[in-house]
Amino acid sequence: MTDLRIFAGRSNPALAEQIAQYLGYPLGRVLLDDFPDGEISLKLLDDVRGCDAFIVQSTCPPVNTHLMELLICIDCMKRASAKRITAVIPYFGYARQDRKDEGRVPITAKLVANLLTTAGADRVLTLDLHAAQIQGFFDIPVDNLSAEPVFSAYFSSLVTGPLTLVSPDVGNVKRARVYANRLGGDLAIIDKRRVSGSETKTMAIIGDVKDKTVLMIDDIIATGSTVARAGEVVRDYGARRIITAATHAVLCGPAVERLSKAPFDRLAVTDTVPIPAAVREQLPALTVLSVSELMGEAIRRIHRNESVSSLFMK
Ligand code: R5P
């Protein structure tokens, strides 16, 4: 078996370190810096020739910098003769621009897929892609893990009494159904309309939340508009307790302020995007669950040519 090497970009060093610890390998040494004009400079200080190389990088804000850094690292590994290169992207940015839903707009998720492949990635490992169909934008293998086992383990100790799984928009219904099947409970759906990139309008709720514990599941919290507004709706419709969960806590713009005012008893997210200590202090309801073991185990299995889907896939 070829040697495993794991490296980290600058987007989420804490998660990369925990993944490496789970695997029992030290993170590879890499010199990353910025040239005076803002271009990224990178040099691998450990040999990758003939190795099974993994680079861990979330494409979270600053999205373009982190994406470019990932592409540069893949290019570097390819030129350094790595045998196989896996882009480990815990949070895959640009995923929401995944279709032409009006004239004269790009499909940026497809562009990112092309860029990763052209740079030299042989595989992609990611988690809770905004839309599972994005896997089809690649002609290389993509393992799209689900954070469901991590969240379900947490929820099972929290949820008591009658439960309703709420999808805060139509796009998350499938996700909510997976949790409903695992935890038991009814399903409710919120009819959301997006007014702008940072504003949403909630039209109606389909399903019953009165006197229920509500578990609201989303993939991303960006500006916080979707979940904060949905929280108000389920509260107004009589929910007894509101637990909100989202895999990727991007938390941009007014997100922290919105979440601090939202009627959540608990707010659970994962560590695919780093959350500053100051933000954690402002959100007492927040719990951050780690996906390091999940991603570490998937890397171990990819390296050993063992099944990933049998344990983790949606
Ligand atoms: C939308 O389709 C996604 O699933 C999320 O609901 C959305 O990206 C969250 O964005 P925001 O927090 O800005 O409402």
Tab-separated table of C-alpha atoms and ligand atoms in Angstrom:
chain	number	residue	atom	x	y	z
A	1	MET	CA	0.000	0.000	0.000
A	2	THR	CA	1.279	3.503	-0.817
A	3	ASP	CA	2.067	5.885	2.039
A	4	LEU	CA	-0.660	8.225	3.221
A	5	ARG	CA	0.160	11.925	3.484
A	6	ILE	CA	-2.284	14.485	4.823
A	7	PHE	CA	-1.865	18.239	4.477
A	8	ALA	CA	-3.963	21.244	5.468
A	9	GLY	CA	-4.656	24.582	3.849
A	10	ARG	CA	-5.273	27.633	6.010
A	11	SER	CA	-9.081	27.477	6.066
A	12	ASN	CA	-9.634	25.095	8.970
A	13	PRO	CA	-6.368	23.977	10.587
A	14	ALA	CA	-8.071	22.806	13.801
A	15	LEU	CA	-10.297	20.312	11.975
A	16	ALA	CA	-7.393	19.130	9.803
A	17	GLU	CA	-5.292	18.565	12.922
A	18	GLN	CA	-8.070	16.500	14.544
A	19	ILE	CA	-8.528	14.430	11.385
A	20	ALA	CA	-4.782	13.760	11.300
A	21	GLN	CA	-4.855	12.762	14.971
A	22	TYR	CA	-7.707	10.336	14.325
A	23	LEU	CA	-5.687	8.772	11.518
A	24	GLY	CA	-2.539	8.651	13.624
A	25	TYR	CA	-0.500	10.561	11.023
A	26	PRO	CA	1.117	13.961	11.556
A	27	LEU	CA	-0.048	16.733	9.245
A	28	GLY	CA	2.417	17.188	6.383
A	29	ARG	CA	4.582	20.282	6.564
A	30	VAL	CA	3.646	22.985	4.105
A	31	LEU	CA	4.920	26.534	3.764
A	32	LEU	CA	1.972	28.801	2.955
A	33	ASP	CA	2.294	32.535	2.632
A	34	ASP	CA	1.048	35.486	0.607
A	35	PHE	CA	3.207	37.442	-1.814
A	36	PRO	CA	3.055	41.232	-1.340
A	37	ASP	CA	0.553	41.480	-4.215
A	38	GLY	CA	-1.809	38.968	-2.603
A	39	GLU	CA	-0.882	35.935	-4.683
A	40	ILE	CA	-0.502	32.721	-2.681
A	41	SER	CA	2.895	31.110	-2.245
A	42	LEU	CA	3.062	27.420	-1.329
A	43	LYS	CA	5.759	24.808	-0.892
A	44	LEU	CA	5.386	21.276	0.439
A	45	LEU	CA	8.156	20.509	2.904
A	46	ASP	CA	7.406	16.790	2.963
A	47	ASP	CA	7.862	14.432	0.032
A	48	VAL	CA	4.687	13.151	-1.651
A	49	ARG	CA	6.247	11.213	-4.551
A	50	GLY	CA	4.257	8.026	-5.085
A	51	CYS	CA	2.048	8.798	-2.047
A	52	ASP	CA	-1.693	8.761	-1.443
A	53	ALA	CA	-2.014	12.489	-0.741
A	54	PHE	CA	-4.936	14.239	0.969
A	55	ILE	CA	-5.389	17.985	1.263
A	56	VAL	CA	-7.975	19.253	3.774
A	57	GLN	CA	-9.467	22.613	2.866
A	58	SER	CA	-12.950	24.047	3.411
A	59	THR	CA	-13.871	26.638	0.813
A	60	CYS	CA	-15.418	28.904	3.423
A	61	PRO	CA	-14.902	32.702	3.560
A	62	PRO	CA	-12.722	34.149	2.208
A	63	VAL	CA	-14.064	31.700	-0.366
A	64	ASN	CA	-11.980	32.675	-3.377
A	65	THR	CA	-8.708	32.683	-1.441
A	66	HIS	CA	-9.396	29.281	0.096
A	67	LEU	CA	-10.472	27.822	-3.228
A	68	MET	CA	-7.386	29.150	-4.992
A	69	GLU	CA	-5.166	27.846	-2.191
A	70	LEU	CA	-6.720	24.397	-2.611
A	71	LEU	CA	-6.169	24.446	-6.384
A	72	ILE	CA	-2.553	25.559	-5.943
A	73	CYS	CA	-1.904	22.792	-3.429
A	74	ILE	CA	-3.386	20.153	-5.741
A	75	ASP	CA	-1.247	21.438	-8.606
A	76	CYS	CA	1.797	21.311	-6.370
A	77	MET	CA	1.079	17.708	-5.302
A	78	LYS	CA	0.606	16.667	-8.919
A	79	ARG	CA	3.932	18.220	-9.961
A	80	ALA	CA	5.575	16.599	-6.929
A	81	SER	CA	4.449	13.199	-8.314
A	82	ALA	CA	1.829	12.200	-5.738
A	83	LYS	CA	0.277	8.922	-6.854
A	84	ARG	CA	-3.270	9.949	-6.006
A	85	ILE	CA	-4.620	13.292	-4.792
A	86	THR	CA	-7.846	13.583	-2.791
A	87	ALA	CA	-9.341	17.011	-2.178
A	88	VAL	CA	-10.957	16.792	1.264
A	89	ILE	CA	-13.464	19.651	1.298
A	90	PRO	CA	-15.477	19.552	4.545
A	91	TYR	CA	-17.472	22.609	3.403
A	92	PHE	CA	-17.835	22.889	-0.373
A	93	GLY	CA	-18.520	26.536	-1.214
A	94	TYR	CA	-20.192	27.805	-4.388
A	95	ALA	CA	-22.492	24.767	-4.193
A	96	ARG	CA	-25.640	26.888	-4.134
A	97	GLN	CA	-24.953	28.147	-7.657
A	98	ASP	CA	-25.734	24.753	-9.130
A	99	ARG	CA	-28.209	25.436	-11.962
A	100	LYS	CA	-29.350	28.006	-14.491
A	101	ASP	CA	-32.596	29.061	-12.869
A	102	GLU	CA	-32.728	32.258	-14.944
A	103	GLY	CA	-31.071	33.554	-18.081
A	104	ARG	CA	-27.425	34.696	-18.225
A	105	VAL	CA	-26.222	33.166	-14.926
A	106	PRO	CA	-23.257	30.807	-14.464
A	107	ILE	CA	-23.292	27.330	-12.945
A	108	THR	CA	-20.426	28.073	-10.606
A	109	ALA	CA	-20.537	24.723	-8.805
A	110	LYS	CA	-19.773	23.055	-12.143
A	111	LEU	CA	-16.946	25.531	-12.784
A	112	VAL	CA	-15.430	24.652	-9.393
A	113	ALA	CA	-15.714	20.941	-10.244
A	114	ASN	CA	-13.872	21.584	-13.518
A	115	LEU	CA	-11.189	23.611	-11.732
A	116	LEU	CA	-10.541	20.881	-9.148
A	117	THR	CA	-10.264	18.211	-11.819
A	118	THR	CA	-8.072	20.334	-14.084
A	119	ALA	CA	-5.766	21.158	-11.166
A	120	GLY	CA	-5.200	17.418	-10.737
A	121	ALA	CA	-7.581	16.081	-8.073
A	122	ASP	CA	-8.226	12.356	-8.490
A	123	ARG	CA	-11.032	12.199	-5.914
A	124	VAL	CA	-13.125	14.482	-3.749
A	125	LEU	CA	-14.280	13.804	-0.225
A	126	THR	CA	-16.890	16.194	1.105
A	127	LEU	CA	-19.780	16.417	3.537
A	128	ASP	CA	-23.434	17.382	3.107
A	129	LEU	CA	-23.127	18.930	-0.335
A	130	HIS	CA	-25.850	21.512	-0.788
A	131	ALA	CA	-27.298	19.324	-3.550
A	132	ALA	CA	-26.247	15.702	-3.977
A	133	GLN	CA	-26.487	16.090	-7.769
A	134	ILE	CA	-23.294	18.176	-7.696
A	135	GLN	CA	-21.468	14.836	-7.574
A	136	GLY	CA	-22.505	14.499	-11.208
A	137	PHE	CA	-20.534	17.643	-12.119
A	138	PHE	CA	-17.390	15.573	-11.580
A	139	ASP	CA	-16.004	12.751	-13.711
A	140	ILE	CA	-13.853	11.606	-10.778
A	141	PRO	CA	-15.150	9.768	-7.687
A	142	VAL	CA	-16.888	11.973	-5.106
A	143	ASP	CA	-17.705	10.714	-1.628
A	144	ASN	CA	-20.441	12.902	-0.178
A	145	LEU	CA	-20.675	12.032	3.506
A	146	SER	CA	-23.602	12.878	5.725
A	147	ALA	CA	-23.293	14.507	9.150
A	148	GLU	CA	-26.481	12.674	10.115
A	149	PRO	CA	-24.754	10.115	12.400
A	150	VAL	CA	-23.039	12.950	14.299
A	151	PHE	CA	-26.225	14.992	14.711
A	152	SER	CA	-28.473	12.008	15.450
A	153	ALA	CA	-26.203	10.841	18.282
A	154	TYR	CA	-26.484	14.339	19.782
A	155	PHE	CA	-30.243	14.686	19.246
A	156	SER	CA	-31.129	11.297	20.686
A	157	SER	CA	-30.109	12.497	24.157
A	158	LEU	CA	-31.970	15.818	23.735
A	159	VAL	CA	-35.336	14.996	22.253
A	160	THR	CA	-38.214	14.090	24.523
A	161	GLY	CA	-41.934	13.971	23.773
A	162	PRO	CA	-43.640	14.305	20.385
A	163	LEU	CA	-41.229	15.384	17.662
A	164	THR	CA	-41.634	17.165	14.331
A	165	LEU	CA	-38.765	17.422	11.873
A	166	VAL	CA	-38.990	20.765	10.089
A	167	SER	CA	-37.402	21.527	6.767
A	168	PRO	CA	-36.873	25.321	6.653
A	169	ASP	CA	-37.282	25.250	2.864
A	170	VAL	CA	-38.308	22.845	0.143
A	171	GLY	CA	-34.673	22.069	-0.707
A	172	ASN	CA	-34.033	20.450	2.664
A	173	VAL	CA	-37.030	18.095	2.721
A	174	LYS	CA	-35.014	15.007	1.830
A	175	ARG	CA	-32.532	15.787	4.578
A	176	ALA	CA	-35.311	16.253	7.160
A	177	ARG	CA	-36.886	12.964	6.063
A	178	VAL	CA	-33.643	11.090	6.756
A	179	TYR	CA	-33.696	12.401	10.347
A	180	ALA	CA	-37.418	11.666	10.714
A	181	ASN	CA	-36.754	8.060	9.705
A	182	ARG	CA	-33.858	7.778	12.132
A	183	LEU	CA	-35.375	9.572	15.144
A	184	GLY	CA	-39.088	8.996	14.549
A	185	GLY	CA	-41.487	11.945	14.305
A	186	ASP	CA	-43.582	13.826	11.785
A	187	LEU	CA	-42.395	16.027	8.974
A	188	ALA	CA	-43.247	19.699	8.367
A	189	ILE	CA	-42.075	21.965	5.557
A	190	ILE	CA	-41.738	25.724	5.426
A	191	ASP	CA	-42.458	27.462	2.162
A	192	LYS	CA	-39.562	29.922	1.860
A	193	ARG	CA	-39.073	32.545	-0.837
A	194	ARG	CA	-35.697	34.212	-1.244
A	195	VAL	CA	-35.996	37.993	-1.573
A	196	SER	CA	-32.235	38.631	-1.949
A	197	GLY	CA	-28.934	36.986	-1.036
A	198	SER	CA	-29.438	37.924	2.605
A	199	GLU	CA	-33.237	38.096	3.011
A	200	THR	CA	-35.912	35.427	2.882
A	201	LYS	CA	-39.666	35.566	3.251
A	202	THR	CA	-41.615	32.735	4.789
A	203	MET	CA	-44.987	32.082	3.221
A	204	ALA	CA	-46.516	29.143	5.088
A	205	ILE	CA	-45.867	25.968	7.040
A	206	ILE	CA	-47.147	22.621	5.882
A	207	GLY	CA	-47.496	20.212	8.809
A	208	ASP	CA	-48.174	20.335	12.534
A	209	VAL	CA	-45.725	21.764	15.088
A	210	LYS	CA	-48.131	22.720	17.888
A	211	ASP	CA	-46.872	21.561	21.304
A	212	LYS	CA	-44.139	19.576	19.590
A	213	THR	CA	-40.393	19.522	19.987
A	214	VAL	CA	-39.225	20.872	16.659
A	215	LEU	CA	-35.995	19.754	15.089
A	216	MET	CA	-35.138	22.035	12.202
A	217	ILE	CA	-32.454	20.842	9.794
A	218	ASP	CA	-30.558	22.897	7.220
A	219	ASP	CA	-27.295	22.293	5.390
A	220	ILE	CA	-25.910	25.843	5.566
A	221	ILE	CA	-26.389	28.847	7.798
A	222	ALA	CA	-25.013	31.783	5.830
A	223	THR	CA	-26.712	35.069	6.770
A	224	GLY	CA	-29.023	33.234	9.186
A	225	SER	CA	-32.137	34.513	7.448
A	226	THR	CA	-33.576	31.085	6.607
A	227	VAL	CA	-33.352	29.449	10.014
A	228	ALA	CA	-34.058	32.592	12.075
A	229	ARG	CA	-37.238	33.314	10.117
A	230	ALA	CA	-38.279	29.657	10.161
A	231	GLY	CA	-37.707	29.616	13.936
A	232	GLU	CA	-40.113	32.533	14.360
A	233	VAL	CA	-42.716	30.765	12.243
A	234	VAL	CA	-42.635	27.501	14.187
A	235	ARG	CA	-42.718	29.437	17.466
A	236	ASP	CA	-45.773	31.388	16.237
A	237	TYR	CA	-47.423	28.100	15.265
A	238	GLY	CA	-47.006	26.852	18.848
A	239	ALA	CA	-43.819	24.721	18.917
A	240	ARG	CA	-42.907	23.760	22.482
A	241	ARG	CA	-39.152	23.542	21.982
A	242	ILE	CA	-36.999	24.455	18.971
A	243	ILE	CA	-33.739	22.705	18.202
A	244	THR	CA	-31.996	23.882	15.039
A	245	ALA	CA	-29.128	22.147	13.305
A	246	ALA	CA	-27.029	22.973	10.275
A	247	THR	CA	-23.905	21.249	9.027
A	248	HIS	CA	-22.030	24.281	7.735
A	249	ALA	CA	-21.931	27.378	9.967
A	250	VAL	CA	-20.703	29.895	7.404
A	251	LEU	CA	-22.130	32.733	9.544
A	252	CYS	CA	-21.604	35.759	7.346
A	253	GLY	CA	-23.094	39.267	7.383
A	254	PRO	CA	-25.820	39.645	10.033
A	255	ALA	CA	-25.882	35.917	10.928
A	256	VAL	CA	-24.656	36.129	14.510
A	257	GLU	CA	-27.045	38.940	15.399
A	258	ARG	CA	-29.969	37.106	13.792
A	259	LEU	CA	-29.135	33.840	15.523
A	260	SER	CA	-28.719	35.530	18.894
A	261	LYS	CA	-32.303	36.835	18.593
A	262	ALA	CA	-33.780	33.633	17.151
A	263	PRO	CA	-36.072	31.567	19.396
A	264	PHE	CA	-33.817	28.502	19.497
A	265	ASP	CA	-33.479	26.387	22.623
A	266	ARG	CA	-30.476	24.708	21.017
A	267	LEU	CA	-28.448	25.391	17.901
A	268	ALA	CA	-26.120	22.617	16.744
A	269	VAL	CA	-23.573	22.968	13.952
A	270	THR	CA	-20.413	21.116	12.965
A	271	ASP	CA	-16.823	22.270	12.716
A	272	THR	CA	-16.554	22.146	8.889
A	273	VAL	CA	-16.146	25.929	9.119
A	274	PRO	CA	-14.126	27.355	12.018
A	275	ILE	CA	-16.189	29.357	14.520
A	276	PRO	CA	-14.334	32.125	16.381
A	277	ALA	CA	-14.450	32.046	20.197
A	278	ALA	CA	-16.147	35.471	20.228
A	279	VAL	CA	-19.020	34.086	18.160
A	280	ARG	CA	-19.409	31.095	20.452
A	281	GLU	CA	-19.664	33.483	23.407
A	282	GLN	CA	-22.410	35.482	21.708
A	283	LEU	CA	-24.475	32.369	21.047
A	284	PRO	CA	-25.096	30.545	24.337
A	285	ALA	CA	-27.466	28.067	22.620
A	286	LEU	CA	-24.687	26.974	20.247
A	287	THR	CA	-23.095	23.516	20.316
A	288	VAL	CA	-20.326	22.663	17.859
A	289	LEU	CA	-20.053	18.960	17.008
A	290	SER	CA	-16.912	17.635	15.377
A	291	VAL	CA	-16.923	15.723	12.099
A	292	SER	CA	-13.219	14.902	12.441
A	293	GLU	CA	-13.774	11.210	13.227
A	294	LEU	CA	-16.306	10.839	10.422
A	295	MET	CA	-13.968	12.418	7.873
A	296	GLY	CA	-10.916	10.682	9.313
A	297	GLU	CA	-12.602	7.297	9.048
A	298	ALA	CA	-13.601	8.017	5.453
A	299	ILE	CA	-9.993	8.937	4.596
A	300	ARG	CA	-8.765	5.748	6.248
A	301	ARG	CA	-11.198	3.712	4.174
A	302	ILE	CA	-10.368	5.499	0.922
A	303	HIS	CA	-6.686	4.879	1.574
A	304	ARG	CA	-7.292	1.183	2.244
A	305	ASN	CA	-9.677	0.796	-0.693
A	306	GLU	CA	-12.483	-0.123	1.703
A	307	SER	CA	-16.127	0.768	1.332
A	308	VAL	CA	-17.046	4.280	2.397
A	309	SER	CA	-20.690	4.057	1.427
A	310	SER	CA	-21.457	1.129	3.698
A	311	LEU	CA	-21.051	3.386	6.714
A	312	PHE	CA	-21.551	6.949	5.711
A	313	MET	CA	-23.317	7.622	2.466
A	314	LYS	CA	-26.768	9.136	2.123
B	1	R5P	C1	-30.657	27.153	0.846
B	1	R5P	O1	-31.086	26.550	-0.113
B	1	R5P	C2	-29.807	26.510	1.896
B	1	R5P	O2	-30.209	25.211	2.190
B	1	R5P	C3	-29.792	27.352	3.144
B	1	R5P	O3	-31.078	27.393	3.690
B	1	R5P	C4	-29.345	28.744	2.858
B	1	R5P	O4	-28.171	28.727	2.114
B	1	R5P	C5	-29.111	29.524	4.112
B	1	R5P	O5	-28.770	30.835	3.777
B	1	R5P	P1	-29.118	32.009	4.777
B	1	R5P	O6	-28.587	31.624	6.124
B	1	R5P	O7	-28.409	33.203	4.209
B	1	R5P	O8	-30.601	32.176	4.766
